[in-house]
Each structure stands twice: as structure tokens, then as C-alpha cells.
PDB file of C-alpha atoms in Angstrom:
ATOM      1  CA  MET A   1      16.015  85.204 -54.099  1.00 44.00           C
ATOM      2  CA  ALA A   2      13.916  84.437 -51.010  1.00 43.00           C
ATOM      3  CA  ASP A   3      12.680  81.196 -52.578  1.00 48.00           C
ATOM      4  CA  THR A   4      16.256  80.193 -53.393  1.00 44.00           C
ATOM      5  CA  ALA A   5      17.397  80.871 -49.838  1.00 43.00           C
ATOM      6  CA  THR A   6      14.458  78.929 -48.441  1.00 41.00           C
ATOM      7  CA  THR A   7      15.218  75.976 -50.708  1.00 42.00           C
ATOM      8  CA  ALA A   8      18.893  76.010 -49.721  1.00 43.00           C
ATOM      9  CA  SER A   9      17.972  76.126 -46.032  1.00 44.00           C
ATOM     10  CA  ALA A  10      15.571  73.233 -46.455  1.00 42.00           C
ATOM     11  CA  ALA A  11      18.200  71.198 -48.270  1.00 44.00           C
ATOM     12  CA  ALA A  12      20.738  71.882 -45.537  1.00 43.00           C
ATOM     13  CA  ALA A  13      18.247  70.884 -42.872  1.00 41.00           C
ATOM     14  CA  ALA A  14      17.422  67.679 -44.738  1.00 41.00           C
ATOM     15  CA  ALA A  15      21.111  66.837 -45.060  1.00 42.00           C
ATOM     16  CA  ALA A  16      21.642  67.444 -41.356  1.00 41.00           C
ATOM     17  CA  ALA A  17      18.666  65.267 -40.506  1.00 39.00           C
ATOM     18  CA  SER A  18      19.941  62.535 -42.798  1.00 41.00           C
ATOM     19  CA  ALA A  19      23.364  62.627 -41.149  1.00 42.00           C
ATOM     20  CA  ALA A  20      21.765  62.448 -37.724  1.00 41.00           C
ATOM     21  CA  ASN A  21      19.686  59.462 -38.764  1.00 41.00           C
ATOM     22  CA  ALA A  22      22.753  57.742 -40.204  1.00 43.00           C
ATOM     23  CA  SER A  23      24.549  58.056 -36.882  1.00 43.00           C
ATOM     24  CA  THR A  24      21.570  56.681 -34.949  1.00 50.00           C
ATOM     25  CA  ASP A  25      21.333  53.713 -37.339  1.00 70.00           C
ATOM     26  CA  ALA A  26      24.678  52.377 -36.069  1.00 85.00           C
ATOM     27  CA  PRO A  27      24.324  49.737 -33.339  1.00 92.00           C
ATOM     28  CA  PRO A  28      25.759  50.440 -29.867  1.00 94.00           C
ATOM     29  CA  PHE A  29      29.532  50.197 -30.030  1.00 95.00           C
ATOM     30  CA  GLN A  30      31.267  47.174 -28.503  1.00 94.00           C
ATOM     31  CA  LEU A  31      35.043  47.234 -28.362  1.00 93.00           C
ATOM     32  CA  GLY A  32      36.572  44.257 -30.147  1.00 91.00           C
ATOM     33  CA  LYS A  33      33.213  42.923 -31.330  1.00 93.00           C
ATOM     34  CA  PRO A  34      31.869  42.778 -34.912  1.00 93.00           C
ATOM     35  CA  ARG A  35      29.596  45.625 -35.900  1.00 94.00           C
ATOM     36  CA  PHE A  36      27.138  43.360 -37.685  1.00 94.00           C
ATOM     37  CA  GLN A  37      25.298  40.426 -36.156  1.00 90.00           C
ATOM     38  CA  GLN A  38      27.122  37.157 -36.799  1.00 89.00           C
ATOM     39  CA  THR A  39      23.968  35.074 -36.313  1.00 88.00           C
ATOM     40  CA  SER A  40      22.797  35.605 -39.891  1.00 91.00           C
ATOM     41  CA  PHE A  41      24.358  35.130 -43.302  1.00 93.00           C
ATOM     42  CA  TYR A  42      23.700  38.776 -44.207  1.00 94.00           C
ATOM     43  CA  GLY A  43      25.403  40.004 -41.039  1.00 93.00           C
ATOM     44  CA  ARG A  44      28.484  37.876 -41.684  1.00 94.00           C
ATOM     45  CA  PHE A  45      28.494  38.965 -45.319  1.00 94.00           C
ATOM     46  CA  ARG A  46      28.523  42.645 -44.323  1.00 94.00           C
ATOM     47  CA  HIS A  47      31.270  41.905 -41.813  1.00 94.00           C
ATOM     48  CA  PHE A  48      33.409  40.332 -44.554  1.00 93.00           C
ATOM     49  CA  LEU A  49      32.834  43.380 -46.758  1.00 93.00           C
ATOM     50  CA  ASP A  50      34.137  45.562 -43.931  1.00 93.00           C
ATOM     51  CA  ILE A  51      37.280  43.443 -43.633  1.00 93.00           C
ATOM     52  CA  ILE A  52      38.146  43.627 -47.334  1.00 93.00           C
ATOM     53  CA  ASP A  53      37.070  47.262 -47.816  1.00 95.00           C
ATOM     54  CA  PRO A  54      39.899  48.705 -49.983  1.00 95.00           C
ATOM     55  CA  ARG A  55      39.124  52.252 -48.848  1.00 95.00           C
ATOM     56  CA  THR A  56      41.091  51.580 -45.660  1.00 96.00           C
ATOM     57  CA  LEU A  57      44.228  51.399 -47.801  1.00 96.00           C
ATOM     58  CA  PHE A  58      44.034  55.174 -48.232  1.00 95.00           C
ATOM     59  CA  VAL A  59      43.760  56.047 -44.538  1.00 96.00           C
ATOM     60  CA  THR A  60      46.414  58.595 -43.589  1.00 96.00           C
ATOM     61  CA  GLU A  61      48.811  58.216 -40.687  1.00 96.00           C
ATOM     62  CA  ARG A  62      47.039  61.043 -38.893  1.00 96.00           C
ATOM     63  CA  ARG A  63      43.640  59.412 -39.319  1.00 97.00           C
ATOM     64  CA  LEU A  64      45.036  56.141 -37.998  1.00 97.00           C
ATOM     65  CA  ARG A  65      46.429  57.836 -34.881  1.00 96.00           C
ATOM     66  CA  GLU A  66      43.079  59.547 -34.319  1.00 96.00           C
ATOM     67  CA  ALA A  67      41.246  56.221 -34.630  1.00 96.00           C
ATOM     68  CA  VAL A  68      43.582  54.500 -32.170  1.00 96.00           C
ATOM     69  CA  GLN A  69      43.291  57.378 -29.716  1.00 96.00           C
ATOM     70  CA  LEU A  70      39.497  57.356 -29.980  1.00 96.00           C
ATOM     71  CA  LEU A  71      39.400  53.671 -29.086  1.00 96.00           C
ATOM     72  CA  GLU A  72      41.801  54.260 -26.195  1.00 96.00           C
ATOM     73  CA  ASP A  73      39.559  57.053 -24.900  1.00 96.00           C
ATOM     74  CA  TYR A  74      36.557  54.736 -25.117  1.00 96.00           C
ATOM     75  CA  LYS A  75      38.448  51.975 -23.309  1.00 94.00           C
ATOM     76  CA  HIS A  76      39.389  54.290 -20.435  1.00 94.00           C
ATOM     77  CA  GLY A  77      36.036  56.092 -20.302  1.00 93.00           C
ATOM     78  CA  THR A  78      37.426  59.469 -21.350  1.00 94.00           C
ATOM     79  CA  LEU A  79      35.482  60.013 -24.586  1.00 93.00           C
ATOM     80  CA  ARG A  80      34.733  63.626 -25.352  1.00 92.00           C
ATOM     81  CA  PRO A  81      31.042  64.550 -25.704  1.00 92.00           C
ATOM     82  CA  GLY A  82      29.420  64.162 -29.110  1.00 92.00           C
ATOM     83  CA  ILE A  83      31.266  61.021 -30.251  1.00 94.00           C
ATOM     84  CA  THR A  84      28.800  58.744 -32.048  1.00 95.00           C
ATOM     85  CA  ASN A  85      28.639  54.976 -32.388  1.00 95.00           C
ATOM     86  CA  GLU A  86      29.324  55.406 -36.105  1.00 95.00           C
ATOM     87  CA  GLN A  87      32.608  57.162 -35.352  1.00 96.00           C
ATOM     88  CA  LEU A  88      33.659  54.435 -32.930  1.00 96.00           C
ATOM     89  CA  TRP A  89      32.823  51.632 -35.372  1.00 96.00           C
ATOM     90  CA  SER A  90      34.737  53.458 -38.100  1.00 96.00           C
ATOM     91  CA  ALA A  91      37.752  53.890 -35.813  1.00 96.00           C
ATOM     92  CA  GLN A  92      37.766  50.199 -34.939  1.00 96.00           C
ATOM     93  CA  LYS A  93      37.464  49.230 -38.611  1.00 96.00           C
ATOM     94  CA  ILE A  94      40.482  51.387 -39.477  1.00 96.00           C
ATOM     95  CA  LYS A  95      42.609  50.019 -36.652  1.00 96.00           C
ATOM     96  CA  GLN A  96      41.779  46.379 -37.393  1.00 94.00           C
ATOM     97  CA  ALA A  97      42.427  46.853 -41.108  1.00 95.00           C
ATOM     98  CA  ILE A  98      45.895  48.366 -40.656  1.00 96.00           C
ATOM     99  CA  LEU A  99      47.414  47.217 -37.346  1.00 95.00           C
ATOM    100  CA  HIS A 100      48.186  43.645 -36.370  1.00 94.00           C
ATOM    101  CA  PRO A 101      46.064  42.778 -33.310  1.00 90.00           C
ATOM    102  CA  ASP A 102      48.943  41.075 -31.466  1.00 89.00           C
ATOM    103  CA  THR A 103      52.025  43.083 -32.395  1.00 90.00           C
ATOM    104  CA  ASN A 104      50.187  46.386 -32.916  1.00 90.00           C
ATOM    105  CA  GLU A 105      52.471  47.026 -35.884  1.00 93.00           C
ATOM    106  CA  LYS A 106      51.335  48.233 -39.304  1.00 95.00           C
ATOM    107  CA  ILE A 107      50.752  45.479 -41.832  1.00 95.00           C
ATOM    108  CA  PHE A 108      52.435  46.110 -45.179  1.00 94.00           C
ATOM    109  CA  MET A 109      49.729  47.377 -47.527  1.00 95.00           C
ATOM    110  CA  PRO A 110      49.771  44.567 -50.163  1.00 94.00           C
ATOM    111  CA  PHE A 111      49.446  41.965 -47.391  1.00 95.00           C
ATOM    112  CA  ARG A 112      46.450  43.451 -45.581  1.00 95.00           C
ATOM    113  CA  MET A 113      43.094  41.757 -46.003  1.00 93.00           C
ATOM    114  CA  SER A 114      41.767  45.007 -47.472  1.00 94.00           C
ATOM    115  CA  GLY A 115      44.542  44.821 -50.071  1.00 94.00           C
ATOM    116  CA  TYR A 116      44.012  41.199 -51.018  1.00 90.00           C
ATOM    117  CA  ILE A 117      41.692  41.948 -53.939  1.00 91.00           C
ATOM    118  CA  PRO A 118      43.431  45.082 -55.348  1.00 94.00           C
ATOM    119  CA  PHE A 119      46.883  43.479 -55.210  1.00 95.00           C
ATOM    120  CA  GLY A 120      45.743  39.931 -55.937  1.00 93.00           C
ATOM    121  CA  THR A 121      43.627  40.672 -59.011  1.00 94.00           C
ATOM    122  CA  PRO A 122      46.590  41.461 -61.325  1.00 95.00           C
ATOM    123  CA  ILE A 123      48.140  38.151 -60.286  1.00 94.00           C
ATOM    124  CA  VAL A 124      44.942  36.275 -61.157  1.00 91.00           C
ATOM    125  CA  VAL A 125      44.915  38.013 -64.542  1.00 92.00           C
ATOM    126  CA  GLY A 126      48.510  36.896 -65.068  1.00 93.00           C
ATOM    127  CA  LEU A 127      47.615  33.298 -64.216  1.00 90.00           C
ATOM    128  CA  LEU A 128      44.886  33.327 -66.860  1.00 87.00           C
ATOM    129  CA  LEU A 129      46.915  34.875 -69.683  1.00 87.00           C
ATOM    130  CA  PRO A 130      46.687  32.813 -72.893  1.00 81.00           C
ATOM    131  CA  ASN A 131      49.633  31.111 -74.608  1.00 80.00           C
ATOM    132  CA  GLN A 132      51.742  30.854 -71.478  1.00 84.00           C
ATOM    133  CA  THR A 133      55.383  29.884 -71.860  1.00 87.00           C
ATOM    134  CA  LEU A 134      57.164  27.684 -69.337  1.00 89.00           C
ATOM    135  CA  ALA A 135      58.853  30.738 -67.819  1.00 92.00           C
ATOM    136  CA  SER A 136      55.625  32.753 -67.532  1.00 91.00           C
ATOM    137  CA  THR A 137      53.762  29.787 -66.005  1.00 90.00           C
ATOM    138  CA  VAL A 138      56.452  29.348 -63.349  1.00 93.00           C
ATOM    139  CA  PHE A 139      56.595  33.102 -62.674  1.00 95.00           C
ATOM    140  CA  TRP A 140      52.857  33.641 -62.153  1.00 94.00           C
ATOM    141  CA  GLN A 141      52.433  30.513 -60.025  1.00 93.00           C
ATOM    142  CA  TRP A 142      55.403  31.536 -57.894  1.00 94.00           C
ATOM    143  CA  LEU A 143      54.108  35.109 -57.535  1.00 95.00           C
ATOM    144  CA  ASN A 144      50.623  33.904 -56.579  1.00 93.00           C
ATOM    145  CA  GLN A 145      51.865  31.509 -53.905  1.00 93.00           C
ATOM    146  CA  SER A 146      54.341  34.107 -52.599  1.00 94.00           C
ATOM    147  CA  HIS A 147      51.570  36.677 -52.243  1.00 94.00           C
ATOM    148  CA  ASN A 148      49.319  34.186 -50.458  1.00 91.00           C
ATOM    149  CA  ALA A 149      52.107  33.158 -48.104  1.00 91.00           C
ATOM    150  CA  CYS A 150      52.930  36.788 -47.268  1.00 92.00           C
ATOM    151  CA  VAL A 151      49.270  37.583 -46.570  1.00 91.00           C
ATOM    152  CA  ASN A 152      48.995  34.562 -44.282  1.00 89.00           C
ATOM    153  CA  TYR A 153      52.220  35.405 -42.467  1.00 89.00           C
ATOM    154  CA  ALA A 154      51.404  39.093 -42.067  1.00 90.00           C
ATOM    155  CA  ASN A 155      48.002  38.198 -40.541  1.00 89.00           C
ATOM    156  CA  ARG A 156      49.271  35.268 -38.469  1.00 85.00           C
ATOM    157  CA  ASN A 157      48.467  34.678 -34.818  1.00 83.00           C
ATOM    158  CA  ALA A 158      51.537  36.208 -33.188  1.00 82.00           C
ATOM    159  CA  THR A 159      50.551  35.076 -29.663  1.00 81.00           C
ATOM    160  CA  LYS A 160      51.720  31.552 -30.517  1.00 76.00           C
ATOM    161  CA  PRO A 161      55.166  31.835 -32.102  1.00 75.00           C
ATOM    162  CA  SER A 162      55.973  29.192 -34.683  1.00 77.00           C
ATOM    163  CA  PRO A 163      59.442  28.257 -35.926  1.00 81.00           C
ATOM    164  CA  ALA A 164      60.514  29.869 -39.187  1.00 80.00           C
ATOM    165  CA  SER A 165      61.097  26.406 -40.621  1.00 84.00           C
ATOM    166  CA  LYS A 166      57.351  25.757 -40.517  1.00 84.00           C
ATOM    167  CA  PHE A 167      56.584  28.804 -42.644  1.00 84.00           C
ATOM    168  CA  ILE A 168      59.396  28.052 -45.066  1.00 88.00           C
ATOM    169  CA  GLN A 169      58.264  24.453 -45.414  1.00 87.00           C
ATOM    170  CA  GLY A 170      54.679  25.498 -46.134  1.00 87.00           C
ATOM    171  CA  TYR A 171      55.792  28.150 -48.628  1.00 89.00           C
ATOM    172  CA  LEU A 172      58.130  25.841 -50.528  1.00 91.00           C
ATOM    173  CA  GLY A 173      55.526  23.084 -50.574  1.00 89.00           C
ATOM    174  CA  ALA A 174      52.909  25.449 -52.006  1.00 89.00           C
ATOM    175  CA  VAL A 175      55.234  26.834 -54.698  1.00 91.00           C
ATOM    176  CA  ILE A 176      56.583  23.449 -55.765  1.00 91.00           C
ATOM    177  CA  SER A 177      53.147  21.801 -55.966  1.00 89.00           C
ATOM    178  CA  ALA A 178      51.594  24.745 -57.839  1.00 89.00           C
ATOM    179  CA  VAL A 179      54.404  24.978 -60.374  1.00 89.00           C
ATOM    180  CA  SER A 180      54.584  21.198 -60.852  1.00 89.00           C
ATOM    181  CA  ILE A 181      50.840  20.830 -61.457  1.00 87.00           C
ATOM    182  CA  ALA A 182      50.630  23.844 -63.771  1.00 86.00           C
ATOM    183  CA  VAL A 183      53.657  22.858 -65.867  1.00 85.00           C
ATOM    184  CA  GLY A 184      52.629  19.200 -65.973  1.00 87.00           C
ATOM    185  CA  LEU A 185      49.093  19.955 -67.116  1.00 81.00           C
ATOM    186  CA  ASN A 186      50.319  22.405 -69.745  1.00 79.00           C
ATOM    187  CA  VAL A 187      52.650  19.756 -71.171  1.00 80.00           C
ATOM    188  CA  LEU A 188      49.838  17.201 -71.266  1.00 81.00           C
ATOM    189  CA  VAL A 189      47.490  19.634 -72.999  1.00 76.00           C
ATOM    190  CA  GLN A 190      50.094  20.536 -75.609  1.00 75.00           C
ATOM    191  CA  LYS A 191      50.719  16.863 -76.353  1.00 77.00           C
ATOM    192  CA  ALA A 192      47.014  16.070 -76.693  1.00 75.00           C
ATOM    193  CA  ASN A 193      46.793  15.567 -80.467  1.00 72.00           C
ATOM    194  CA  LYS A 194      43.030  15.115 -80.397  1.00 75.00           C
ATOM    195  CA  PHE A 195      42.484  18.690 -79.236  1.00 76.00           C
ATOM    196  CA  THR A 196      41.778  21.381 -81.790  1.00 77.00           C
ATOM    197  CA  PRO A 197      43.704  24.653 -81.296  1.00 75.00           C
ATOM    198  CA  ALA A 198      40.556  26.287 -79.909  1.00 75.00           C
ATOM    199  CA  THR A 199      39.924  23.424 -77.470  1.00 77.00           C
ATOM    200  CA  ARG A 200      43.572  23.402 -76.384  1.00 67.00           C
ATOM    201  CA  LEU A 201      43.431  27.129 -75.664  1.00 70.00           C
ATOM    202  CA  LEU A 202      40.221  26.715 -73.675  1.00 73.00           C
ATOM    203  CA  VAL A 203      41.600  23.845 -71.581  1.00 71.00           C
ATOM    204  CA  GLN A 204      44.803  25.786 -70.874  1.00 70.00           C
ATOM    205  CA  ARG A 205      42.731  28.614 -69.429  1.00 71.00           C
ATOM    206  CA  PHE A 206      41.562  26.241 -66.667  1.00 71.00           C
ATOM    207  CA  VAL A 207      45.010  24.877 -65.793  1.00 73.00           C
ATOM    208  CA  PRO A 208      45.648  27.480 -63.020  1.00 73.00           C
ATOM    209  CA  PHE A 209      42.614  26.310 -61.027  1.00 70.00           C
ATOM    210  CA  PRO A 210      43.776  22.754 -60.185  1.00 72.00           C
ATOM    211  CA  ALA A 211      47.297  24.113 -59.691  1.00 71.00           C
ATOM    212  CA  VAL A 212      46.255  26.754 -57.164  1.00 73.00           C
ATOM    213  CA  GLY A 213      43.828  24.544 -55.216  1.00 67.00           C
ATOM    214  CA  PRO A 214      46.121  21.827 -53.798  1.00 62.00           C
ATOM    215  CA  ALA A 215      48.957  24.329 -53.346  1.00 58.00           C
ATOM    216  CA  GLY A 216      46.768  26.358 -51.001  1.00 58.00           C
ATOM    217  CA  ASP A 217      46.833  23.520 -48.465  1.00 54.00           C
ATOM    218  CA  GLY A 218      50.590  23.838 -48.208  1.00 53.00           C
ATOM    219  CA  ALA A 219      50.423  27.608 -47.886  1.00 52.00           C
ATOM    220  CA  ASP A 220      48.062  27.299 -44.913  1.00 52.00           C
ATOM    221  CA  ALA A 221      51.015  26.182 -42.828  1.00 47.00           C
ATOM    222  CA  SER A 222      51.957  29.853 -42.544  1.00 44.00           C
ATOM    223  CA  GLY A 223      48.503  31.272 -42.031  1.00 43.00           C
ATOM    224  CA  PRO A 224      45.460  31.414 -39.763  1.00 42.00           C
ATOM    225  CA  PRO A 225      43.636  28.151 -39.079  1.00 38.00           C
ATOM    226  CA  HIS A 226      40.628  27.070 -41.086  1.00 34.00           C
ATOM    227  CA  ALA A 227      37.274  26.639 -39.382  1.00 35.00           C
ATOM    228  CA  HIS A 228      36.929  23.424 -37.455  1.00 34.00           C
ATOM    229  CA  PRO A 229      34.402  22.240 -34.839  1.00 35.00           C
ATOM    230  CA  GLY A 230      35.127  22.298 -31.151  1.00 35.00           C
ATOM    231  CA  ALA A 231      38.346  24.288 -31.380  1.00 35.00           C
ATOM    232  CA  THR A 232      39.461  27.164 -29.202  1.00 35.00           C
ATOM    233  CA  PRO A 233      39.557  30.387 -31.227  1.00 38.00           C
ATOM    234  CA  ASP A 234      42.868  32.155 -31.611  1.00 38.00           C
ATOM    235  CA  ARG A 235      43.009  35.753 -30.476  1.00 36.00           C
ATOM    236  CA  HIS A 236      43.204  37.126 -33.966  1.00 37.00           C
ATOM    237  CA  VAL A 237      41.202  39.745 -35.798  1.00 41.00           C
ATOM    238  CA  HIS A 238      40.357  37.266 -38.555  1.00 47.00           C
ATOM    239  CA  ALA A 239      39.242  34.365 -36.345  1.00 51.00           C
ATOM    240  CA  GLY A 240      35.829  34.091 -34.722  1.00 57.00           C
ATOM    241  CA  GLU A 241      33.645  31.674 -32.796  1.00 64.00           C
ATOM    242  CA  ILE A 242      29.919  31.088 -33.131  1.00 72.00           C
ATOM    243  CA  GLU A 243      27.453  28.644 -31.595  1.00 75.00           C
ATOM    244  CA  THR A 244      26.109  26.104 -34.051  1.00 74.00           C
ATOM    245  CA  THR A 245      22.549  26.884 -32.944  1.00 78.00           C
ATOM    246  CA  GLN A 246      22.961  30.324 -34.512  1.00 73.00           C
ATOM    247  CA  LEU A 247      24.025  28.985 -37.913  1.00 73.00           C
ATOM    248  CA  GLU A 248      21.836  28.125 -40.869  1.00 73.00           C
ATOM    249  CA  PRO A 249      20.109  24.723 -40.294  1.00 78.00           C
ATOM    250  CA  GLU A 250      21.953  22.928 -43.091  1.00 71.00           C
ATOM    251  CA  ILE A 251      25.306  24.033 -41.652  1.00 75.00           C
ATOM    252  CA  ALA A 252      24.370  23.223 -38.047  1.00 76.00           C
ATOM    253  CA  ARG A 253      23.368  19.693 -39.047  1.00 78.00           C
ATOM    254  CA  ALA A 254      26.836  19.063 -40.444  1.00 76.00           C
ATOM    255  CA  THR A 255      28.479  19.017 -36.990  1.00 79.00           C
ATOM    256  CA  SER A 256      27.687  17.778 -33.499  1.00 76.00           C
ATOM    257  CA  SER A 257      29.883  20.404 -31.813  1.00 76.00           C
ATOM    258  CA  ARG A 258      28.367  23.199 -29.762  1.00 76.00           C
ATOM    259  CA  THR A 259      30.581  25.891 -31.320  1.00 75.00           C
ATOM    260  CA  VAL A 260      32.709  26.278 -34.436  1.00 68.00           C
ATOM    261  CA  VAL A 261      35.692  28.469 -35.160  1.00 63.00           C
ATOM    262  CA  TYR A 262      35.783  30.222 -38.517  1.00 58.00           C
ATOM    263  CA  ASN A 263      38.216  32.380 -40.429  1.00 52.00           C
ATOM    264  CA  LYS A 264      36.786  35.852 -41.005  1.00 47.00           C
ATOM    265  CA  GLY A 265      39.263  37.021 -43.566  1.00 44.00           C
ATOM    266  CA  LEU A 266      40.593  34.253 -45.790  1.00 41.00           C
TER     267      LEU A 266
END
């Protein structure tokens, strides 16, 4: 019995030590700044994983309020003793994943960046279904472009209001181009007499890719800007700025600008 108690005590001590080490591994907290260094590919990769982490979809309302309050306490210098950097980084991750940075309103779950993969994957599966009919092709292309447009709109830069006509124009352009390309290519494949049934089925599997690609350019009219040199970054959780000297050499050589703006989420 004594040996068992000693072993249990040792295990508890080891767990406590491990937890303490985990908290000290977190870098010093900086409000509004990325947790991971953006000067390396690995740091940016880990930052992207944080943005799309689907676990934030299950955060309760109470946990969200606690996270927001913790950040407010940090901002006003009223943090209670014992709060670790890890807790502050976690609170900021939760707030940025759920609340719009400009409006401070909750983003509808399917349109959050953390929900893009869980809610977008079934749509991708639908796009790749074999033996698509005209109706199913139109439906899945419409659903895909609608989801993309909603994600872009929900995560838009709300500090610079844009007319609703701009979003509608981009959405309609994306849907029409996607549906037209997908239907047109399917018709061409079906009329290709030289294709064997197996080849025709294989080619049809790739039809969604050229349909989705060009349509995405139209959908961008309702979303955050793409990275471009020399631009001023929007105040948005998914936009960032980095000096070209801190990028990988092959990327830095591609521009003469001192800084570039990049999209962190899309």
C-alpha cells in the first residue's frame, strides 16, 4: 500500500511539474499579436492552425465571456494573480475565433474560419460525387459559392463599409461562372465519343476544380483582400503585415516592396 501511495504521489508531482512547464513554454503575451513568430514558415503554419482550430466551435457562452473579461483585465492592468501567458493566449484565441474584431458580434458558426473545414468538407464531397445530374451539379456549385461568400462576408473588414450591391455582384458573378463552367464541361465530357466510360467518369471527377477556381475571383468581391505588396493592412483579425526581409529568400525576391500584406485565414 505504501508503494502504491508513493507511486501515486510521484505521478501527481510529475503531472504538476509538466503543467508548470507547459505554462512557462508559452511566450510572453502580447494583446492583439500572433502567438507564434511570423518570421518563419513554421511559425505562420502554427498560427494558421490556431485560426482554423475546430475546437473553438465548442466553446460555451460562459467560457467566451470569461475569455473576453480576462483580456479586458489584462488591457486595464487588473489581472488577478496567478494568470499565466498560456491562459491569456487561449483567451485571445477564443475571442478572435468567435467575435468579429470590428463589430464585436458573434460570427455564425458555419461562417467562422474555425468552421470552414468542418462545414466545407461535406460540400467538397458533394462536388466530387460521381454521375452528377444537371440539377445536382447546379446545386453543389451554388452551395459551395454561397458558403464561400458567407464566410467572406462574415469575416469582412467592417471598418470600411461597402455597398450591398458590391457583395451581391460578387456573389452572383461567382455562382454564375461556377455553374456555367461546371455544366459546360460536363456536357462536353458527355459528348466526347472517344472517351471510354471509365475515362469519362475520371474526367468528370475533375470538372469541379476549374469551375471553382475562376469563380473564387468573383467571390473575393465580398471578402478580405488578398496579399499584395506595398498595401496598408486592414484592421482585421485575418489580415497581417510582414517585412519582406523576414520572408523566405525565394518569396522576398519576388517583390521590391518593403512590406507585404497577407491574408491569415483564407
